[in-house]
Tab-separated table of C-alpha atoms and ligand atoms in Angstrom:
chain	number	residue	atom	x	y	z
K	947	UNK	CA	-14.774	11.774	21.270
K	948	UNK	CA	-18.677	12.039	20.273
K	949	UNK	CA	-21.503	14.465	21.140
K	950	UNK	CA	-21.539	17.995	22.558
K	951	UNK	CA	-18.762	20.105	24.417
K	952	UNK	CA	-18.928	22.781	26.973
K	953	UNK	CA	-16.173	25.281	26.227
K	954	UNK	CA	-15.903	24.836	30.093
K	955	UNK	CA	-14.491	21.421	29.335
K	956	UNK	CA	-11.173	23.396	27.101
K	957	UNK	CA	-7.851	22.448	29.172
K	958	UNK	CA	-6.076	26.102	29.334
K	959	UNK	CA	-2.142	26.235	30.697
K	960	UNK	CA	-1.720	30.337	31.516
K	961	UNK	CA	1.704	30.568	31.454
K	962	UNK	CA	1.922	27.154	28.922
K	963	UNK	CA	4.905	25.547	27.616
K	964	UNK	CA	5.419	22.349	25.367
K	965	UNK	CA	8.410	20.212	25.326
K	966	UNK	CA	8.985	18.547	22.504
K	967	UNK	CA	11.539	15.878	21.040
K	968	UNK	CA	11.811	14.606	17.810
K	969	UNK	CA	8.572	16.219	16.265
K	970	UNK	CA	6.478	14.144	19.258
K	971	UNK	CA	5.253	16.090	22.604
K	972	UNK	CA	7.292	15.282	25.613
K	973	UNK	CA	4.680	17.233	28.135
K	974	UNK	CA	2.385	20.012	27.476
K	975	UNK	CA	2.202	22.620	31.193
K	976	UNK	CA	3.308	24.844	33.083
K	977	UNK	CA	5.912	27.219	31.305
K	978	UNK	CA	8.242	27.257	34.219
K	979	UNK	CA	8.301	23.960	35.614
K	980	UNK	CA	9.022	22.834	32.285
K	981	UNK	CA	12.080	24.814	31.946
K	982	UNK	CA	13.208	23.733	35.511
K	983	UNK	CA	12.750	20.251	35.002
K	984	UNK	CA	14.185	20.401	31.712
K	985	UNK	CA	17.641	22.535	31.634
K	986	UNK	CA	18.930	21.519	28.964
K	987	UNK	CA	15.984	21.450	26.459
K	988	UNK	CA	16.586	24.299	24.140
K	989	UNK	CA	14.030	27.352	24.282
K	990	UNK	CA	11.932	29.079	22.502
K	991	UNK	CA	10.353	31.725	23.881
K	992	UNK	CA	7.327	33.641	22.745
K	993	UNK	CA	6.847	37.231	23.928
K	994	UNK	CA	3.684	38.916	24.220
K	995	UNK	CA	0.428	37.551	24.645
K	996	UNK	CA	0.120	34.301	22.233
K	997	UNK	CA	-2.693	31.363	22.570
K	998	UNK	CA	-1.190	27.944	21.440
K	999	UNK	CA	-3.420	25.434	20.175
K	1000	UNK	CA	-3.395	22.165	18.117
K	1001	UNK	CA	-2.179	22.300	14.232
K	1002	UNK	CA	-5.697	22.241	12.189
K	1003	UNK	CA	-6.529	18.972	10.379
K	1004	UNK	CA	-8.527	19.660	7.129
K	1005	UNK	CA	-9.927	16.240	6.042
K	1006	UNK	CA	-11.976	17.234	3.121
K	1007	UNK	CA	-10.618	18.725	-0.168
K	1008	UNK	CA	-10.031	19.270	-3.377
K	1009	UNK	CA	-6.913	20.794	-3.736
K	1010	UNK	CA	-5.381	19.431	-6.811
K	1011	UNK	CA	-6.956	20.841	-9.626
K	1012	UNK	CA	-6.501	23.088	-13.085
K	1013	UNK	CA	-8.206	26.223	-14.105
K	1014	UNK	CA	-11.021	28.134	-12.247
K	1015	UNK	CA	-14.865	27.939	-12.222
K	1016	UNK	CA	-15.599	31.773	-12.067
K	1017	UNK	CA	-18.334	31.585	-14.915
K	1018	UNK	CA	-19.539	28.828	-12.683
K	1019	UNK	CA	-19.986	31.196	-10.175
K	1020	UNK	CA	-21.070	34.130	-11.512
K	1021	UNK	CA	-24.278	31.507	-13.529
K	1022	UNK	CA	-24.604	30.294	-9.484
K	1023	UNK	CA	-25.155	33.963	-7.909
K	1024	UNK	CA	-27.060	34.904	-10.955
K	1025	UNK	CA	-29.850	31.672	-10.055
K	1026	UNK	CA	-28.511	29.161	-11.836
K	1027	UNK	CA	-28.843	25.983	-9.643
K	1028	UNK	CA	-25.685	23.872	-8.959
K	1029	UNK	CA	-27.421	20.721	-11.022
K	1030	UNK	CA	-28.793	22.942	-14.000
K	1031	UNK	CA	-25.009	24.745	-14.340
K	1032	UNK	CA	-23.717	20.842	-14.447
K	1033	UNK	CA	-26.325	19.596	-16.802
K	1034	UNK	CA	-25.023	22.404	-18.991
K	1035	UNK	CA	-21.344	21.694	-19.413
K	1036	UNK	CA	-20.258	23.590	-16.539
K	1037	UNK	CA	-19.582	21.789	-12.905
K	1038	UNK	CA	-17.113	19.374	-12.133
K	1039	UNK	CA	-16.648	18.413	-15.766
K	1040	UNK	CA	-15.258	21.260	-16.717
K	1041	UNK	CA	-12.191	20.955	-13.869
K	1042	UNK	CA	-11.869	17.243	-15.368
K	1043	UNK	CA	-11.317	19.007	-18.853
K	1044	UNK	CA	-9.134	21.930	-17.852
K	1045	UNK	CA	-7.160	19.270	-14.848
K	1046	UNK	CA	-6.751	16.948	-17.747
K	1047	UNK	CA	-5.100	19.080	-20.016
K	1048	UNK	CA	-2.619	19.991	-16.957
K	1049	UNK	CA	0.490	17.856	-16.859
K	1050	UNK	CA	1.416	16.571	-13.317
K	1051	UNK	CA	4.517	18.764	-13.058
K	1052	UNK	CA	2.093	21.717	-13.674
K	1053	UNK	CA	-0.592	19.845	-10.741
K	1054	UNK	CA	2.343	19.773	-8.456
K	1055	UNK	CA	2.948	23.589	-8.609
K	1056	UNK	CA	-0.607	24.461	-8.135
K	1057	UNK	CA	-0.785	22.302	-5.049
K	1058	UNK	CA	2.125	23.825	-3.811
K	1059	UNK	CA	0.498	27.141	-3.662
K	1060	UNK	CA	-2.598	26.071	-2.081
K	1061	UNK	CA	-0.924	23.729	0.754
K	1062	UNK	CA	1.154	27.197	1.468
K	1063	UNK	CA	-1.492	29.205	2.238
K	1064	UNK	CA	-3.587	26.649	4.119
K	1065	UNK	CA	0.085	25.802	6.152
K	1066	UNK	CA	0.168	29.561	6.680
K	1067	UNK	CA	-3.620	29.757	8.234
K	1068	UNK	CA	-2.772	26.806	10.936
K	1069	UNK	CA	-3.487	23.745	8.836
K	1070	UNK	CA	-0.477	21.084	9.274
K	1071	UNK	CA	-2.530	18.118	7.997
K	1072	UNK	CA	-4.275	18.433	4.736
K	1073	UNK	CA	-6.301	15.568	3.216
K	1074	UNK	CA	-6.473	15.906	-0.903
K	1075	UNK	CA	-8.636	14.113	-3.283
K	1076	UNK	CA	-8.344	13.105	-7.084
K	1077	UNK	CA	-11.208	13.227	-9.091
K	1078	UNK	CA	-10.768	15.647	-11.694
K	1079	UNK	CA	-9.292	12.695	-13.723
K	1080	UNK	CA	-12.099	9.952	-14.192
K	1081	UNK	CA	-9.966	7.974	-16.302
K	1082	UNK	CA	-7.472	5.200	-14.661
K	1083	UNK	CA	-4.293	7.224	-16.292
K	1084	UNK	CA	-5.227	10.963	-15.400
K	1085	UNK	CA	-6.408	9.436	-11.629
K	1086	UNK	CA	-3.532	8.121	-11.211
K	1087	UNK	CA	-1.495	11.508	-12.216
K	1088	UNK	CA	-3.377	13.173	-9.990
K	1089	UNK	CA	-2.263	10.646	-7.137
K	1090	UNK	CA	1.308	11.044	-8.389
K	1091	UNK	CA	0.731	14.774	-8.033
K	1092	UNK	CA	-0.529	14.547	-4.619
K	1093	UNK	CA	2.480	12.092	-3.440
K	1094	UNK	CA	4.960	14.730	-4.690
K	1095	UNK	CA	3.579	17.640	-3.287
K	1096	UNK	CA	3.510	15.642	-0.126
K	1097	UNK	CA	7.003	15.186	-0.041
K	1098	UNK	CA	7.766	18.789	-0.952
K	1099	UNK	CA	5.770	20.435	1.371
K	1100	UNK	CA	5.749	20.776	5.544
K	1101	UNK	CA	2.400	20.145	6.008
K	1102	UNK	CA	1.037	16.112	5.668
K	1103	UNK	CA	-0.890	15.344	2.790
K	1104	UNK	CA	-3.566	12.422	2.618
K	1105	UNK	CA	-4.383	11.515	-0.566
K	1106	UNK	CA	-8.066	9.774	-1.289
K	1107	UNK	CA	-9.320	8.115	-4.456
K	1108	UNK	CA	-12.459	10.059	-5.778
K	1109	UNK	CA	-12.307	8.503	-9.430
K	1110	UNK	CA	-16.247	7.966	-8.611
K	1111	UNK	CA	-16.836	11.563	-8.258
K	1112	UNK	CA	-19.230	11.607	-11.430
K	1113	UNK	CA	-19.761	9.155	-14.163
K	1114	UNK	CA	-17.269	10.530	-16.939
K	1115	UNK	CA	-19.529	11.974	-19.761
K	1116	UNK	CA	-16.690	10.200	-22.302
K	1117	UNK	CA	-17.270	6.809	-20.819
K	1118	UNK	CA	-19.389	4.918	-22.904
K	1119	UNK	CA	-20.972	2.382	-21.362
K	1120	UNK	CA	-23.164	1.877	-17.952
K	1121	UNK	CA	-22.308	3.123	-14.327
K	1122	UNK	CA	-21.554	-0.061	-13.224
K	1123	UNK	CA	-19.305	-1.018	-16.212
K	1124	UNK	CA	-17.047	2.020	-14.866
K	1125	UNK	CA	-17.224	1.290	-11.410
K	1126	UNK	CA	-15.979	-2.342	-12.417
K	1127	UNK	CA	-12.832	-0.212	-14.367
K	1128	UNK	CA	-12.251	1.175	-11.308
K	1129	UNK	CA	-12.500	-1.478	-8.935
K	1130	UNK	CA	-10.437	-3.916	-11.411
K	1131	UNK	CA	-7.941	-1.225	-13.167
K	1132	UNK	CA	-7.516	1.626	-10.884
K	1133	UNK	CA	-7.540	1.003	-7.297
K	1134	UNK	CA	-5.314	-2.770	-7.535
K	1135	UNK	CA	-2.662	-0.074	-8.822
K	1136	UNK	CA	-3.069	2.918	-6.637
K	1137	UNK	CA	-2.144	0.084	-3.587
K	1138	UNK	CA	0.444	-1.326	-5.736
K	1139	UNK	CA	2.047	1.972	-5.936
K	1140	UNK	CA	1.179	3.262	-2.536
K	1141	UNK	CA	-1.019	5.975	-4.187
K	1142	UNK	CA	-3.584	6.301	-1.667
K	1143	UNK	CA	-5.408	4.194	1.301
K	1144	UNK	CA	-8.817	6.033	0.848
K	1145	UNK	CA	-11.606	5.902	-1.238
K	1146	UNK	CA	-14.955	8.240	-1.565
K	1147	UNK	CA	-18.139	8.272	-3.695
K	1148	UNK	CA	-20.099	11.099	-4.228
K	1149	UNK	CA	-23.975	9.642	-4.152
K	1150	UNK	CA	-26.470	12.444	-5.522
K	1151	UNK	CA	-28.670	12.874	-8.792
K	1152	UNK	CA	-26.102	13.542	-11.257
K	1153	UNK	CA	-23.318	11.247	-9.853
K	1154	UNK	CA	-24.100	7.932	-8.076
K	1155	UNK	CA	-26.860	5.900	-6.728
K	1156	UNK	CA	-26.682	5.094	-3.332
K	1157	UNK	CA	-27.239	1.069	-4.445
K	1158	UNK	CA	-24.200	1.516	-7.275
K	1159	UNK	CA	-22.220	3.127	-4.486
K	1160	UNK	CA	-22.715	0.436	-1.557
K	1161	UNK	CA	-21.876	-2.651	-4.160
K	1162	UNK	CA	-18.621	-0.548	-5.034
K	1163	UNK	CA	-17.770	0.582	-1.464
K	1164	UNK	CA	-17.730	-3.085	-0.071
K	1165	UNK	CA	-15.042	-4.212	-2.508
K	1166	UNK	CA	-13.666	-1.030	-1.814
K	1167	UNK	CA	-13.502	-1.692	1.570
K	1168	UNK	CA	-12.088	-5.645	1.306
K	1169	UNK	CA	-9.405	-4.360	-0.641
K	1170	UNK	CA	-8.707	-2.736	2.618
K	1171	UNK	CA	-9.082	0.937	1.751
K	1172	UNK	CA	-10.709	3.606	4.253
K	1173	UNK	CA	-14.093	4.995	3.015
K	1174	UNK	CA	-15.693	8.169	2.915
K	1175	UNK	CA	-18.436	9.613	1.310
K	1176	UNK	CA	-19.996	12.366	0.237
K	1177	UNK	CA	-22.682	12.071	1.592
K	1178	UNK	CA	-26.526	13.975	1.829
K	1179	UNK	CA	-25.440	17.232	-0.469
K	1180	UNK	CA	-28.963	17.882	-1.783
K	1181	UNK	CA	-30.678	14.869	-1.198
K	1182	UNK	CA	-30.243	12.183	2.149
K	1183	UNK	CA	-29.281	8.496	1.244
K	1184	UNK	CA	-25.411	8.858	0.923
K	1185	UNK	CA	-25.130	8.910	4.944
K	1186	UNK	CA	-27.187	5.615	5.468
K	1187	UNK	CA	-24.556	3.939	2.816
K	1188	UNK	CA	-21.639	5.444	4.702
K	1189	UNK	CA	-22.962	3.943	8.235
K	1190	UNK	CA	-23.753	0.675	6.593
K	1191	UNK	CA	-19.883	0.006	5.473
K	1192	UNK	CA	-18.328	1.576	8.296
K	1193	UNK	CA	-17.252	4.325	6.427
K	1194	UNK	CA	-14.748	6.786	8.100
K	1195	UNK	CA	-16.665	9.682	7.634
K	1196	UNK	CA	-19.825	10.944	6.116
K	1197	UNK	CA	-19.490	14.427	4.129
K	1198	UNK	CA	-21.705	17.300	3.219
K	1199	UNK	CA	-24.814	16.161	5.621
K	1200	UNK	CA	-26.470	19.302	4.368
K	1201	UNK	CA	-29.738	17.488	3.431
K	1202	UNK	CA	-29.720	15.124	6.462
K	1203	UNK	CA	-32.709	14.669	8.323
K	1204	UNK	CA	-33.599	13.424	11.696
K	1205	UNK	CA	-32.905	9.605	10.862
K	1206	UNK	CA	-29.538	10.333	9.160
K	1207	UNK	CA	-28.435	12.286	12.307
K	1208	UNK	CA	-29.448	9.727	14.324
K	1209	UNK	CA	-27.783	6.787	12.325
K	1210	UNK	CA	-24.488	8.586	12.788
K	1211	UNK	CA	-24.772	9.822	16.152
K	1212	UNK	CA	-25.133	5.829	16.747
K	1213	UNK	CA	-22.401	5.000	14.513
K	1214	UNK	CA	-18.321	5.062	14.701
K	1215	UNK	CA	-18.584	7.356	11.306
K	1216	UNK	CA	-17.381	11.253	11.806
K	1217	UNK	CA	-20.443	13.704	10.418
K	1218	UNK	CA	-18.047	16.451	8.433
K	1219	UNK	CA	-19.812	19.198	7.899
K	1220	UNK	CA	-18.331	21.538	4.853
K	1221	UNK	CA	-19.634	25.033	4.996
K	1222	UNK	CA	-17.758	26.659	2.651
K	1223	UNK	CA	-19.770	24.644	-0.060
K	1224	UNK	CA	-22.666	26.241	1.850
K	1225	UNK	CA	-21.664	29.504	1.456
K	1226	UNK	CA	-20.591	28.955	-2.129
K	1227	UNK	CA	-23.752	27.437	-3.443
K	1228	UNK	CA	-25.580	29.999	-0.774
K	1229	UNK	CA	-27.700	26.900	0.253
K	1230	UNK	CA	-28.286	26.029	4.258
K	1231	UNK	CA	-25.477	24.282	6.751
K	1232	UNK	CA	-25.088	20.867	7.587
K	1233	UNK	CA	-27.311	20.545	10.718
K	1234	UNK	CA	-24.255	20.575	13.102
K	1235	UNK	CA	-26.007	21.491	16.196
K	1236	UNK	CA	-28.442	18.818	15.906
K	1237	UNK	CA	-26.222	16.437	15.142
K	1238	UNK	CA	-23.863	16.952	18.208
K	1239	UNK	CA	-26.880	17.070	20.603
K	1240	UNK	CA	-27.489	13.478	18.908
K	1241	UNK	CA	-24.848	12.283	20.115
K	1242	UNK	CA	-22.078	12.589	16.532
K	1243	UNK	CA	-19.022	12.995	16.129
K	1244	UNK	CA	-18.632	16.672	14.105
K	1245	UNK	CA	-15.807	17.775	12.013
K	1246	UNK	CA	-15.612	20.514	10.158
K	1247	UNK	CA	-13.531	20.578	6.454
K	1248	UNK	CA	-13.119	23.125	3.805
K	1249	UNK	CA	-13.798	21.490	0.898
K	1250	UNK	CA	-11.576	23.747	-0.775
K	1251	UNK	CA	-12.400	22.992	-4.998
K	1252	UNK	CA	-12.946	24.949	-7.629
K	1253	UNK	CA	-16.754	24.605	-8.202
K	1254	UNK	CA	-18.631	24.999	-5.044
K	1255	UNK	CA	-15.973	25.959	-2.164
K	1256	UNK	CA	-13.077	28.502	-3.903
K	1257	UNK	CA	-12.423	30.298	-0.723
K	1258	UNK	CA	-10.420	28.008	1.275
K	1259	UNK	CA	-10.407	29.394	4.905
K	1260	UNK	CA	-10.843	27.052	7.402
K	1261	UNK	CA	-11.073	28.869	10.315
K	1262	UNK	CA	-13.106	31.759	8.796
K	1263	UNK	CA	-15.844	28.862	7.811
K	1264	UNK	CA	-15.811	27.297	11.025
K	1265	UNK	CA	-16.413	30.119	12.808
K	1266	UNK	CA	-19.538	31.246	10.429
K	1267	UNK	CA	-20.938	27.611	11.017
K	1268	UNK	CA	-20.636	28.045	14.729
K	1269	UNK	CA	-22.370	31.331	14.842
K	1270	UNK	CA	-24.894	29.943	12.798
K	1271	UNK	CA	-25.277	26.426	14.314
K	1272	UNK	CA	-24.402	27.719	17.443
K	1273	UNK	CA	-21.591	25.736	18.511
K	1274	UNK	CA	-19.642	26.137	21.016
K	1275	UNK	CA	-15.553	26.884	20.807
K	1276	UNK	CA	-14.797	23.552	22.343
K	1277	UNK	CA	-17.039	22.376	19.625
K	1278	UNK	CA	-15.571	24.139	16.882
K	1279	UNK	CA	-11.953	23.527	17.515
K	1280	UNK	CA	-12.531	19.939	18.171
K	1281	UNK	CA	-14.157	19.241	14.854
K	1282	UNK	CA	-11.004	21.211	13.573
K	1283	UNK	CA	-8.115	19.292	15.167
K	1284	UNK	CA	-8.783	15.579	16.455
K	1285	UNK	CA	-12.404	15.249	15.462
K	1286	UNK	CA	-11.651	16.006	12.018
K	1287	UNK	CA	-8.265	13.629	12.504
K	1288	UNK	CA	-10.495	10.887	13.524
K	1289	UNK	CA	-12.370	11.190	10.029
K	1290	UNK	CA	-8.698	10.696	8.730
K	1291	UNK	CA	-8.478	7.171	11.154
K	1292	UNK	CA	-5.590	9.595	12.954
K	1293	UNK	CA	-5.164	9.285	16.578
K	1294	UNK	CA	-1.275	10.681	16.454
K	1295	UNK	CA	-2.535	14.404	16.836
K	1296	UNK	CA	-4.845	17.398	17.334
K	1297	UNK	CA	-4.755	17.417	20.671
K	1298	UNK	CA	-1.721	19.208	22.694
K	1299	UNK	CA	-0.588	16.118	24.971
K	1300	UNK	CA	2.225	13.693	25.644
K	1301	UNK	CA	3.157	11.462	22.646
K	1302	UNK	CA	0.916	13.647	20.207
K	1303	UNK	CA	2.674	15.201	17.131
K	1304	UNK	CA	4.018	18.661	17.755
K	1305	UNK	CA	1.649	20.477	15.096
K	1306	UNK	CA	0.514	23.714	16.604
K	1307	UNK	CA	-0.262	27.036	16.005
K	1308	UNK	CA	0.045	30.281	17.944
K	1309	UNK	CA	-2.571	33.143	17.812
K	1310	UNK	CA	-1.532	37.116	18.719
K	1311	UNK	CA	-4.303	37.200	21.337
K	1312	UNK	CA	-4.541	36.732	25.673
K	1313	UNK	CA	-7.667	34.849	25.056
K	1314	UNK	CA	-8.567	31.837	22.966
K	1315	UNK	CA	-12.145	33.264	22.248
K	1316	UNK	CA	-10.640	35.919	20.651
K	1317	UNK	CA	-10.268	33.060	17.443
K	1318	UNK	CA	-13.815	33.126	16.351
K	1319	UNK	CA	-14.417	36.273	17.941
K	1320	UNK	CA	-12.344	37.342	14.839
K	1321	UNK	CA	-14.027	35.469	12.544
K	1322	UNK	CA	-11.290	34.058	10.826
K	1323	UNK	CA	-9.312	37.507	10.464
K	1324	UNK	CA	-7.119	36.445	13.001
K	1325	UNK	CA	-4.319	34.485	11.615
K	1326	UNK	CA	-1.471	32.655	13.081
K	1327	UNK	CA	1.631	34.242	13.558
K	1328	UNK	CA	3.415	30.511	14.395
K	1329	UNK	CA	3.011	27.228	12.697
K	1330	UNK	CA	4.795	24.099	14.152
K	1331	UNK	CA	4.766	21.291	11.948
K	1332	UNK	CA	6.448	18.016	14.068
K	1333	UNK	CA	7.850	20.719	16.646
K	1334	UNK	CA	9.319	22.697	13.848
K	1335	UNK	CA	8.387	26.349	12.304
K	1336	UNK	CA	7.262	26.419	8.911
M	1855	ZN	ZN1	-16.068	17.493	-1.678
């Protein structure tokens, strides 16, 4: 589950079948002995030359938000730095205002849109955080938003609590005032309603310290909610904070140095590394190769928001990061399928085997190298979510 991979070590079946029953893999083999041992199982056969590999897992977004951030943008490419455009009105306050003034009906169309074309690129399991509320109310519309999309779409939704994503600028009072709103107000009702089992922090200048964050994350956590954090963006100290409460995963990592890689390699926490914020704020990668060789557990996530990381293509990030990293495929897929599960505490799939979920995709290619090869060009042609095509 942790450290490097060989692509040596990738299990391929020429000739592959999967059997599956009741959206669960029955066996994953041989094409032919599958059929013959199975004569009554109902086929589907795919012609040509197809690779079949595991439905994509993204656990890190942003998906459920209002309006668009293009002046952001264009200030960004122009020099602006991602702090200064904040400081200025711009940043992640300005998708609080324009997702505030959105009504949830309106939130549940726009994540409608965006789960379809992630479902379309491979991805059957989607993780989706609030954040663009900041009040108890709009958080939990949000949440509502993200529950109802999840029942109207194919693809599996996990919803996370990011109501700490900045300190409101209409809250008056002091950071830890808020984070006591949130801890007393907000999350008792998001597991009264079943809203959400998650909960992340974003520490950096700008949002939260990593001492205000580690008070708040252990009542977090004995309310029994997951944790994740974002963690390392432009400075390190969000990734020690993470390790230290057992977090689930530790995101961003872009600023991590030597003892931050090393505290996760030793730890149980997945390192998620998000490079399309990278290539939206045009800054450096999470150090992915480095941390593998320590000894981590890598993911890779899209991020997918309206500020830093618009584009929202998995596979063509991951395969940037590995050219620039230098990861392996083995790597790269695994931190897309049941690496990046594990960051979601999921052990039911990403990995094509017996008693796994059926969530797969197939690729128009003879060779599975041809998926990064393409840089993210290639696309699916077949999505199985639970055995069935979406
Ligand atoms: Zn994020």
């Amino acid at each position: 589950m942790k450290g490097s991979i060989a692509d040596d070590a990738l299990q391929i079946i020429p000739q592959g079948g999967v059997l599956t029953d009741n959206g669960l893999i029955v066996e994953a083999g041989d094409f032919e002995t599958l059929r013959k041992s199975n004569p009554n199982a109902e086929l589907e056969e795919i012609s040509g030359d197809h690779v079949l590999i595991p439905g994509f897992v993204d656990c890190h977004t942003h998906l459920c938000f209002a309006g668009s951030r293009a002046k952001d943008y264009a200030l960004r490419i122009a020099g602006k730095s991602y702090l200064e455009i904040a400081k200025s009105g711009g940043g992640i306050w300005d998708s609080v205002t324009q997702t505030r003034k959105a009504s949830k009906d309106e939130l549940v169309d726009l994540l409608l849109r965006r789960i379809d074309q992630h479902t379309k690129n491979g991805v059957t399991t989607i993780e989706v955080k609030s954040g663009y509320g900041l009040r108890v109310e709009e958080e939990i519309k949000q949440l509502k938003a993200i529950k109802e999309a999840s029942a109207k779409s194919k693809a599996d939704l996990v919803p996370t609590c990011l109501a700490t994503h900045i300190l409101p600028k209409d809250f008056n009072g002091p950071v830890e005032e808020y984070l006591e709103l949130i801890l007393n107000k907000l999350l008792p009702k998001i597991k009264q309603e079943n809203l959400a089992n998650r909960v992340d922090i974003f520490i950096e200048d700008g949002a939260f310290s990593a001492a205000d964050a580690a008070c708040y994350l252990e009542v977090a956590k004995k309310m029994s909610f997951d944790i994740t954090v974002h963690a390392d963006q432009f400075s390190a100290g969000g990734s020690q904070v993470a390790v230290s409460v057992g977090a689930v995963s530790a995101d961003h990592l872009e600023a991590s140095g030597d003892e931050e890689i090393n505290l996760l390699a030793a730890s149980e926490t997945v390192a998620v590394a998000l490079p399309g914020a990278s290539l939206g704020l045009g800054m450096g990668f999470a150090p992915a190769r480095k941390l593998l060789n320590a000894g981590a557990c890598l993911a890779i996530a899209s991020d997918w928001n309206p500020g830093s990381a618009p584009m929202g293509d998995l596979l063509m990030q991951a395969s940037i990061l590995s050219a620039y990293e230098k990861l392996t495929t083995a790597e790269t897929f695994a931190a897309l399928s049941f690496r990046a599960a594990k960051a979601l505490n999921l052990y039911d799939r990403g990995v094509l085997e017996k008693g796994k979920l059926a969530d797969m995709q197939a690729y128009p290619c003879n060779d599975y190298r041809e998926m990064l090869y393409h840089q993210g060009k290639l696309k699916p042609i077949k999505v199985y979510k639970k055995g069935e095509m979406i």
